[in-house]
Coordinates of C-alpha atoms and ligand atoms in Angstrom, one line a residue:
X1 CA 55.6 -153.1 76.2
X2 CA 57.1 -156.4 75.2
X3 CA 60.5 -156.3 73.1
X4 CA 59.7 -157.4 69.6
X5 CA 60.9 -161.1 68.5
X6 CA 62.2 -159.8 65.1
X7 CA 63.2 -156.3 64.1
X8 CA 63.9 -155.4 60.2
X9 CA 67.3 -156.2 59.1
X10 CA 70.1 -153.7 59.7
X11 CA 70.2 -150.9 57.2
X12 CA 66.6 -151.5 56.3
X13 CA 63.5 -150.0 57.4
X14 CA 59.6 -150.1 57.3
X15 CA 58.2 -147.4 54.7
X16 CA 55.6 -146.5 57.4
X17 CA 52.2 -144.9 56.4
X18 CA 53.6 -141.4 57.1
X19 CA 56.4 -141.8 54.8
X20 CA 54.3 -143.3 51.9
X21 CA 52.6 -140.0 51.6
X22 CA 56.0 -138.7 50.4
X23 CA 56.7 -141.9 48.5
X24 CA 53.2 -141.6 46.7
X25 CA 53.9 -137.8 45.9
X26 CA 57.5 -138.4 44.6
X27 CA 55.8 -141.2 42.2
X28 CA 53.6 -138.9 41.1
X29 CA 55.9 -136.3 40.0
X30 CA 57.9 -138.8 38.5
X31 CA 55.0 -140.3 36.5
X32 CA 53.5 -137.1 35.6
X33 CA 57.0 -136.0 34.0
X34 CA 57.9 -139.0 32.6
X35 CA 54.6 -138.9 30.6
X36 CA 55.2 -135.6 29.5
X37 CA 58.5 -136.5 28.1
X38 CA 57.5 -139.9 26.4
X39 CA 59.1 -142.1 29.0
X40 CA 57.2 -145.6 29.3
X41 CA 57.2 -147.4 32.6
X42 CA 59.0 -150.7 33.3
X43 CA 59.7 -153.2 35.8
X44 CA 62.7 -155.3 36.2
X45 CA 63.0 -158.2 38.7
X46 CA 64.7 -157.3 42.1
X47 CA 66.8 -160.3 41.2
X48 CA 68.9 -160.9 38.1
X49 CA 71.6 -163.0 36.9
X50 CA 74.9 -161.9 38.8
X51 CA 76.6 -161.5 35.4
X52 CA 74.9 -158.1 34.2
X53 CA 76.3 -156.7 37.8
X54 CA 79.7 -157.8 37.0
X55 CA 80.0 -157.0 33.7
X56 CA 77.9 -153.8 33.5
X57 CA 78.7 -152.3 36.8
X58 CA 82.2 -153.5 37.0
X59 CA 84.0 -156.7 39.2
X60 CA 86.0 -154.0 40.8
X61 CA 83.5 -151.4 41.6
X62 CA 82.4 -151.1 45.6
X63 CA 78.9 -151.8 44.5
X64 CA 79.8 -155.2 43.0
X65 CA 82.9 -156.4 44.9
X66 CA 81.4 -155.4 48.4
X67 CA 78.0 -154.7 48.3
X68 CA 76.2 -157.5 46.2
X69 CA 73.6 -159.6 47.8
X70 CA 73.9 -162.8 46.5
X71 CA 70.6 -164.9 46.0
X72 CA 70.2 -168.2 46.8
X73 CA 67.8 -171.1 46.6
X74 CA 67.1 -173.1 49.5
X75 CA 66.0 -176.1 46.7
X76 CA 68.5 -176.0 43.9
X77 CA 66.8 -176.7 40.6
X78 CA 68.8 -175.4 37.7
X79 CA 72.4 -174.2 36.9
X80 CA 71.4 -170.5 37.7
X81 CA 69.8 -171.0 41.0
X82 CA 72.9 -169.6 42.7
X83 CA 74.4 -167.4 40.3
X84 CA 71.6 -164.3 41.2
X85 CA 72.2 -161.2 43.0
X86 CA 69.7 -158.6 44.2
X87 CA 69.7 -155.6 42.1
X88 CA 72.0 -152.9 43.4
X89 CA 70.7 -150.3 40.8
X90 CA 68.2 -150.6 38.0
X91 CA 70.1 -149.6 34.7
X92 CA 71.8 -152.9 34.2
X93 CA 68.1 -154.7 34.5
X94 CA 66.9 -152.3 32.1
X95 CA 69.5 -152.6 29.3
X96 CA 69.3 -156.5 29.9
X97 CA 65.5 -156.1 29.2
X98 CA 66.0 -153.8 26.2
X99 CA 68.1 -156.2 24.6
X100 CA 66.2 -159.6 25.6
X101 CA 62.8 -157.5 24.4
X102 CA 64.6 -156.7 21.1
X103 CA 63.9 -153.0 21.7
X104 CA 66.1 -152.0 19.1
X105 CA 63.3 -152.6 16.6
X106 CA 61.4 -150.0 18.1
X107 CA 61.6 -146.3 17.3
X108 CA 64.9 -145.0 18.6
X109 CA 65.8 -143.5 21.4
X110 CA 63.4 -145.8 24.1
X111 CA 62.6 -143.7 27.0
X112 CA 62.2 -145.8 30.0
X113 CA 61.3 -145.3 33.6
X114 CA 61.7 -147.5 36.5
X115 CA 60.6 -146.8 40.2
X116 CA 61.5 -149.4 42.9
X117 CA 63.8 -150.9 45.7
X118 CA 67.5 -151.5 45.2
X119 CA 70.0 -153.6 47.8
X120 CA 73.7 -152.9 48.9
X121 CA 75.4 -154.2 51.6
X122 CA 76.9 -150.8 52.3
X123 CA 77.6 -149.3 55.9
X124 CA 74.3 -148.1 57.0
X125 CA 74.5 -144.6 58.1
X126 CA 72.3 -141.2 57.4
X127 CA 70.9 -141.5 54.3
X128 CA 72.6 -144.6 53.6
X129 CA 70.9 -147.9 53.5
X130 CA 70.5 -151.7 52.6
X131 CA 67.7 -151.4 51.2
X132 CA 66.5 -148.4 49.4
X133 CA 64.4 -147.1 46.8
X134 CA 65.3 -145.6 43.4
X135 CA 63.5 -143.6 40.7
X136 CA 65.2 -144.0 37.4
X137 CA 65.0 -142.5 33.8
X138 CA 67.1 -143.9 30.7
X139 CA 67.2 -143.1 27.1
X140 CA 68.5 -145.8 25.1
X141 CA 69.3 -146.4 21.4
X142 CA 70.6 -142.6 20.1
X143 CA 73.3 -140.3 21.2
X144 CA 73.4 -136.9 20.9
X145 CA 74.0 -134.0 23.8
X146 CA 70.5 -132.5 23.5
X147 CA 69.4 -135.8 25.0
X148 CA 71.6 -135.5 28.0
X149 CA 70.2 -132.2 28.3
X150 CA 66.8 -133.4 28.1
X151 CA 67.2 -136.5 30.5
X152 CA 68.7 -133.8 33.1
X153 CA 66.2 -131.3 32.4
X154 CA 63.4 -134.1 33.3
X155 CA 65.1 -135.1 36.5
X156 CA 65.4 -131.2 37.2
X157 CA 61.6 -130.7 36.6
X158 CA 61.1 -133.7 39.5
X159 CA 63.1 -132.2 41.8
X160 CA 61.5 -128.6 41.3
X161 CA 58.2 -130.3 41.6
X162 CA 58.6 -131.5 45.0
X163 CA 60.6 -128.3 46.0
X164 CA 63.7 -129.1 46.7
X165 CA 65.9 -128.3 43.5
X166 CA 67.0 -125.0 44.9
X167 CA 68.8 -127.0 47.8
X168 CA 71.1 -128.6 45.2
X169 CA 73.6 -128.2 42.9
X170 CA 74.1 -130.1 39.5
X171 CA 77.7 -131.0 39.4
X172 CA 78.8 -132.0 35.8
X173 CA 82.0 -133.8 34.3
X174 CA 82.9 -135.3 31.0
X175 CA 85.0 -138.7 31.9
X176 CA 85.5 -139.3 27.9
X177 CA 85.9 -142.6 26.1
X178 CA 87.2 -146.1 28.2
X179 CA 90.2 -145.6 25.7
X180 CA 90.9 -142.2 27.6
X181 CA 90.1 -143.2 30.8
X182 CA 92.7 -146.4 30.1
X183 CA 95.5 -143.6 29.3
X184 CA 94.6 -141.4 32.3
X185 CA 94.7 -144.4 34.8
X186 CA 97.9 -145.6 33.3
X187 CA 99.1 -142.2 33.7
X188 CA 97.8 -141.8 37.6
X189 CA 99.1 -145.3 38.1
X190 CA 102.7 -144.0 37.0
X191 CA 102.3 -140.8 38.9
X192 CA 101.8 -142.5 41.8
X193 CA 104.6 -145.2 41.8
X194 CA 107.0 -143.7 44.4
X195 CA 104.2 -142.4 46.2
X196 CA 101.9 -145.2 47.0
X197 CA 102.9 -145.4 50.3
X198 CA 101.5 -142.4 51.5
X199 CA 98.1 -143.4 50.2
X200 CA 95.5 -144.5 52.9
X201 CA 95.1 -148.2 52.8
X202 CA 92.0 -148.2 50.8
X203 CA 93.1 -145.8 48.2
X204 CA 96.3 -147.7 47.8
X205 CA 94.2 -150.9 46.9
X206 CA 92.0 -148.5 44.6
X207 CA 95.1 -147.3 42.7
X208 CA 95.4 -151.0 41.5
X209 CA 91.7 -152.0 41.0
X210 CA 90.0 -148.7 40.2
X211 CA 92.4 -145.9 40.0
X212 CA 89.6 -143.4 38.9
X213 CA 88.1 -143.8 42.3
X214 CA 91.0 -141.9 43.7
X215 CA 89.6 -138.5 42.0
X216 CA 86.4 -138.5 44.3
X217 CA 88.3 -140.0 47.6
X218 CA 87.2 -138.4 50.6
X219 CA 90.8 -138.8 52.2
X220 CA 92.7 -135.6 52.7
X221 CA 96.2 -137.2 51.6
X222 CA 94.7 -138.1 48.6
X223 CA 93.4 -135.2 47.4
X224 CA 96.5 -133.4 48.5
X225 CA 98.6 -136.1 46.5
X226 CA 96.5 -135.6 43.6
X227 CA 96.6 -132.1 43.1
X228 CA 100.2 -132.8 41.3
X229 CA 98.8 -135.6 39.5
X230 CA 98.0 -135.8 35.5
X231 CA 94.3 -134.5 34.9
X232 CA 91.7 -136.5 33.3
X233 CA 90.6 -133.9 31.0
X234 CA 94.2 -133.9 29.7
X235 CA 93.5 -137.1 28.0
X236 CA 90.0 -136.1 26.5
X237 CA 90.0 -135.5 22.8
X238 CA 88.4 -133.0 21.0
X239 CA 85.0 -134.6 20.4
X240 CA 84.5 -135.4 24.0
X241 CA 85.5 -131.7 24.9
X242 CA 82.8 -130.6 22.0
X243 CA 80.3 -133.1 23.4
X244 CA 80.7 -131.8 26.8
X245 CA 80.1 -127.9 25.8
X246 CA 77.4 -128.8 23.7
X247 CA 75.5 -130.5 26.8
X248 CA 76.4 -127.3 28.7
X249 CA 75.2 -124.6 26.2
X250 CA 72.1 -126.8 26.0
X251 CA 71.7 -126.8 29.8
X252 CA 72.5 -123.3 30.1
X253 CA 69.5 -122.6 27.4
X254 CA 67.2 -124.6 29.5
X255 CA 67.9 -122.3 32.4
X256 CA 69.5 -125.2 34.7
X257 CA 72.8 -123.7 36.4
X258 CA 75.8 -126.1 36.4
X259 CA 79.1 -126.4 38.3
X260 CA 81.7 -128.0 36.2
X261 CA 83.3 -130.5 38.7
X262 CA 86.5 -132.4 37.3
X263 CA 86.8 -134.7 40.1
X264 CA 83.3 -136.5 39.5
X265 CA 83.9 -139.8 38.1
X266 CA 81.0 -141.8 39.4
X267 CA 81.4 -145.2 41.0
X268 CA 80.0 -147.4 38.4
X269 CA 82.3 -148.6 35.6
X270 CA 79.6 -148.3 32.4
X271 CA 80.0 -144.4 32.1
X272 CA 81.8 -142.4 29.4
X273 CA 81.4 -138.9 28.4
X274 CA 78.9 -136.9 30.3
X275 CA 78.7 -137.8 34.2
X276 CA 76.5 -135.9 36.5
X277 CA 75.4 -135.5 40.4
X278 CA 72.7 -133.4 42.2
X279 CA 74.4 -132.7 45.6
X280 CA 73.1 -130.9 49.0
X281 CA 74.2 -127.4 48.5
X282 CA 75.6 -127.5 52.4
X283 CA 76.7 -131.1 52.9
X284 CA 78.2 -131.6 48.8
X285 CA 79.0 -135.1 48.0
X286 CA 78.7 -137.2 50.9
X287 CA 74.9 -137.9 50.0
X288 CA 74.3 -137.1 46.5
X289 CA 70.2 -137.1 46.2
X290 CA 71.0 -138.6 42.5
X291 CA 73.2 -139.2 39.8
X292 CA 73.6 -140.5 36.1
X293 CA 75.5 -140.2 33.0
X294 CA 76.1 -141.9 29.5
X295 CA 76.7 -145.2 29.1
X296 CA 77.7 -146.1 25.6
X297 CA 79.5 -149.3 26.0
X298 CA 76.9 -151.0 28.7
X299 CA 74.7 -152.5 26.2
X300 CA 77.4 -154.2 24.4
X301 CA 79.1 -155.5 27.5
X302 CA 75.8 -157.3 28.3
X303 CA 75.5 -159.2 24.8
X304 CA 73.8 -156.5 22.5
X305 CA 74.7 -154.6 19.7
X306 CA 76.3 -151.3 20.2
X307 CA 74.0 -149.2 21.5
X308 CA 74.2 -145.6 23.3
X309 CA 72.3 -145.0 26.2
X310 CA 72.1 -142.3 29.0
X311 CA 70.3 -142.1 32.1
X312 CA 69.9 -141.3 36.1
X313 CA 68.6 -142.2 39.3
X314 CA 67.7 -140.8 42.6
X315 CA 67.5 -142.1 46.1
X316 CA 64.1 -141.9 47.1
X317 CA 64.8 -141.8 50.9
X318 CA 67.5 -138.9 50.3
X319 CA 64.9 -137.0 48.2
X320 CA 62.4 -137.2 51.5
X321 CA 64.8 -136.5 53.8
X322 CA 65.4 -133.1 51.7
X323 CA 61.6 -132.7 51.4
X324 CA 61.1 -132.8 55.0
X325 CA 64.4 -130.4 55.5
X326 CA 62.9 -127.9 53.1
X327 CA 59.3 -128.1 55.1
X328 CA 57.9 -129.4 52.2
X329 CA 54.5 -131.8 53.5
X330 CA 53.2 -134.5 51.3
X331 CA 49.4 -134.0 50.9
X332 CA 48.0 -136.8 53.4
X333 CA 45.1 -138.3 51.9
X334 CA 44.7 -140.8 54.9
X335 CA 42.1 -138.6 56.7
X336 CA 38.8 -139.7 58.0
X337 CA 35.9 -138.1 57.0
X338 CA 32.8 -140.0 58.7
X339 CA 33.3 -142.3 61.5
X340 CA 29.6 -144.4 61.9
X341 CA 29.0 -145.5 65.4
X342 CA 26.1 -148.0 66.0
X343 CA 24.2 -149.8 68.7
X344 CA 22.0 -152.8 68.8
X345 CA 22.0 -155.7 65.9
X346 CA 19.4 -153.5 63.7
X347 CA 21.4 -150.3 63.9
X348 CA 24.3 -152.6 62.9
X349 CA 23.2 -154.2 59.8
X350 CA 21.8 -150.9 58.8
X351 CA 25.3 -149.3 59.2
X352 CA 27.1 -151.7 57.6
X353 CA 25.4 -151.0 54.5
X354 CA 25.5 -147.0 55.5
X355 CA 29.3 -147.7 55.6
X356 CA 29.8 -149.6 52.2
X357 CA 27.3 -146.9 50.3
X358 CA 29.2 -143.8 51.8
X359 CA 33.1 -145.6 50.7
X360 CA 31.0 -145.9 47.4
X361 CA 30.4 -142.4 47.0
X362 CA 34.2 -141.6 47.8
X363 CA 33.6 -140.8 51.6
X364 CA 36.6 -142.2 53.7
X365 CA 34.6 -143.8 56.1
X366 CA 35.3 -145.8 59.2
X367 CA 33.0 -147.6 61.6
X368 CA 33.5 -150.0 64.5
X369 CA 30.8 -152.7 64.1
X370 CA 32.1 -154.1 67.5
X371 CA 29.9 -154.2 70.3
X372 CA 31.5 -151.2 72.2
X373 CA 29.4 -148.7 73.7
X374 CA 28.3 -145.7 72.1
X375 CA 30.6 -143.4 74.2
X376 CA 33.7 -145.9 73.6
X377 CA 32.6 -145.6 69.9
X378 CA 32.7 -141.5 69.9
X379 CA 36.5 -141.9 71.8
X380 CA 37.6 -143.9 68.7
X381 CA 36.1 -141.3 66.1
X382 CA 38.1 -138.6 68.2
X383 CA 41.3 -140.5 67.9
X384 CA 40.7 -141.2 64.4
X385 CA 40.0 -137.3 64.0
X386 CA 37.1 -138.0 61.9
X387 CA 35.4 -134.7 60.6
X388 CA 31.8 -136.0 61.2
X389 CA 30.1 -139.0 63.1
X390 CA 27.0 -140.6 62.1
X391 CA 25.4 -142.1 65.3
X392 CA 22.7 -144.7 65.1
X393 CA 21.2 -146.0 68.1
X394 CA 18.6 -148.2 69.2
X395 CA 16.0 -145.4 69.2
X396 CA 17.1 -143.9 66.0
X397 CA 17.2 -147.2 64.4
X398 CA 13.3 -147.4 64.9
X399 CA 12.3 -144.0 64.2
X400 CA 14.1 -144.0 60.7
X401 CA 16.7 -141.2 61.9
X402 CA 20.3 -140.8 62.6
X403 CA 22.4 -138.3 64.2
X404 CA 25.0 -136.4 62.5
X405 CA 27.8 -134.8 65.0
X406 CA 30.3 -132.2 63.9
X407 CA 33.1 -133.2 65.8
X408 CA 35.3 -130.1 65.6
X409 CA 32.3 -127.8 66.7
X410 CA 31.0 -130.3 69.3
X411 CA 27.7 -129.9 67.4
X412 CA 25.1 -132.6 66.7
X413 CA 21.8 -132.8 64.9
X414 CA 19.2 -135.6 64.1
X415 CA 18.4 -135.9 60.6
X416 CA 16.5 -138.7 58.9
X417 CA 18.4 -142.0 57.9
X418 CA 18.1 -141.7 54.3
X419 CA 19.3 -138.1 54.1
X420 CA 22.7 -139.1 55.7
X421 CA 24.9 -139.8 52.9
X422 CA 23.4 -136.5 50.7
X423 CA 23.8 -134.2 54.1
X424 CA 27.3 -135.6 54.7
X425 CA 28.6 -135.0 50.8
X426 CA 27.0 -131.8 51.2
X427 CA 29.0 -130.8 54.1
X428 CA 32.5 -132.1 52.6
X429 CA 32.1 -130.9 49.7
X430 CA 31.6 -132.8 46.2
X431 CA 35.1 -131.9 45.0
X432 CA 36.6 -133.5 48.1
X433 CA 35.2 -137.0 47.2
X434 CA 38.0 -139.5 46.8
X435 CA 36.3 -141.4 43.6
X436 CA 37.7 -142.9 40.5
X437 CA 36.5 -144.4 37.4
X438 CA 38.3 -147.1 35.3
X439 CA 38.8 -144.4 32.6
X440 CA 41.7 -141.9 31.7
X441 CA 41.7 -140.7 35.3
X442 CA 42.6 -144.3 36.6
X443 CA 46.1 -143.3 35.4
X444 CA 46.4 -140.2 37.9
X445 CA 45.1 -142.3 40.9
X446 CA 48.0 -143.4 43.4
X447 CA 48.4 -146.9 42.3
X448 CA 52.3 -148.0 42.4
Ligands
HAM1 P1 74.4 -144.0 41.9 O1 74.9 -143.0 42.1 O2 74.8 -145.5 42.5 O3 73.6 -144.5 40.7 O4 72.8 -144.4 42.5 C1 71.6 -143.0 42.6 C2 71.1 -142.7 44.1 O5 70.7 -143.7 44.5 C3 72.4 -141.9 44.5 O6 72.4 -140.7 44.4 C4 71.6 -142.0 46.0 O7 70.3 -141.1 46.1 C5 70.7 -143.4 46.0 N1 71.4 -144.5 46.7 C6 72.5 -144.8 46.2 N2 73.0 -146.1 47.1 C7 72.4 -146.0 48.3 C8 72.2 -146.3 49.7 N3 72.9 -147.2 50.0 N4 71.3 -145.9 50.5 C9 70.1 -144.9 50.2 N5 70.4 -144.7 48.9 C10 71.2 -144.6 48.0 C11 72.9 -145.5 40.0 O8 72.5 -146.3 40.4 C12 73.0 -145.7 38.5 N6 72.1 -146.7 38.2 C13 72.2 -144.1 37.9 C14 72.0 -144.4 36.6 C15 71.0 -144.4 35.7 N7 73.2 -144.1 35.7 C16 72.7 -144.4 34.5 N8 71.1 -144.4 34.5

C-alpha cells in the first residue's frame, strides 16, 4: 500500500464510522436528558475573539497561555482578523452569546447545552488531544445550591445512561469567592517564600502566575511541601461553607455519592464556590472525564451585568474510552438489510427503481449497479454482510420474477418481482424499518 501524502495533524484524529456509533449514542443521551431538564441547544462559533478566552478563562491559565490556537486570515480585511482563537472550551462562548443576545430578558435561569469540537495545543497522550469533542451544560442567570445539584444530577444521568457512572467518582470542592482565593494565594505565596527553590520548575513559575494550580500539582515534592501550607478552606467564609454543605445535602438526597476533595481547584480561572470533576476510579485525576463548577463573575468579566452561572463539560473521546472499557456496545445502525444484484440493461433499470423504493420504505439497501458479474456481486453482498440479496438476471427480468436469497441460511427462492418489497419487509419485521417523517419523531433521529 502506498504511503499517504497527508495525515491528520498531530493530536487530532478522524472520527471513523465505528466511533460515530458512540458519538451518536452519546449525543442521544445528552439530548434526551437535556430536554427532560429544560436545556435548549446552542451552537457557538468554533473561533471567537480571543479576548473572551483571555478574560474569561484567564491569561495565566495553561489553556490560554500555552494551549490556545490563534486563527489568522490569509487576507486581512478588518482589525479583528488577527485576533481570533479556536475555542478551547464552550463556556466562554456560551456566556458571550447570552450577553450578545440579551438572554437576561428571558425567564431565568437560561439553561443551554452545546456539543462540539474544542481545540487545545496540549501535549498529545492517552485521552489528551489537540482537537476533541465536548458536551456541555450551562445554567445561567440564577444562583441557588439546588441548581448546582440539578446540573450535576443531569450530567450524572447521562453518564448512567451510557453505563459508565459506576466507573467514576464525583470529586467536589468549594473554592469560595475570588476575594477568598486572593487572600489564600497571598498566604500560599508567603508560605513558599523560603521554600521556592525546592519546587519543581513548573510549579515555581505557577507560584507567581497561578498559585492555586499548585494544589492539584502532580509533582510529589510540591505535594509534600503543601502538607504544611495554609489550606484554602481556612479562608472561606460561613456563606461559602453553608452553600457547600447545602449542595452536598441535595446531592445526597438525589442519591449521588460524592468525594470531598480539598485539592480540587480546576484549571480555568472563572470558577467560584462549587467545583467538581468526575474521575476514573482507577486512574484518578489523570483523565477526568468531565468537570465544571460555578462561575458567578464570568459574565461581568465578558461585559455583561453581574449574572451567576454554573456548568460543566465532558470530553466525548474520554467518555467513549470509558464505554469501551466497560464493554458498552453502541448500537450499530449501519447494517445492510438487502443487497440488490442485477445483470443486463433491463434488469439494471428495474433494480434502480427497486433500490430506491426499498430505501424509501426504510430498508437499508445497497446495490451494485455496475457491470460486474452476478458472482462478484454476490461476493460483494457477502462482504457487506447483507441479510438478504435480491437477484435479477436477464431471465428473471423477462419472466417478471426475482430471486430472494437468505445470506445466512444460504437458501434462495424465486418470487414475483412485485412481491419483492412486501416479502423483504415481512422477513425483516416492520419494527426494524428505518423511517422517519417530518413530525415529532424527527427530533429523535440521529441528526447532529
Ligand atoms: P475542562 O475540565 O477544561 O472544563 O474540560 C472538560 C472536559 O473536556 C475534561 O474533563 C476532559 O474530559 C475534556 N478535555 C479537556 N481537554 C482535553 C483534551 N486535550 N483532550 C481530550 N479531552 C479533553 C471545561 O472545559 C469547562 N468549560 C467546563 C465547564 C462548563 N465549566 C463550567 N461550564
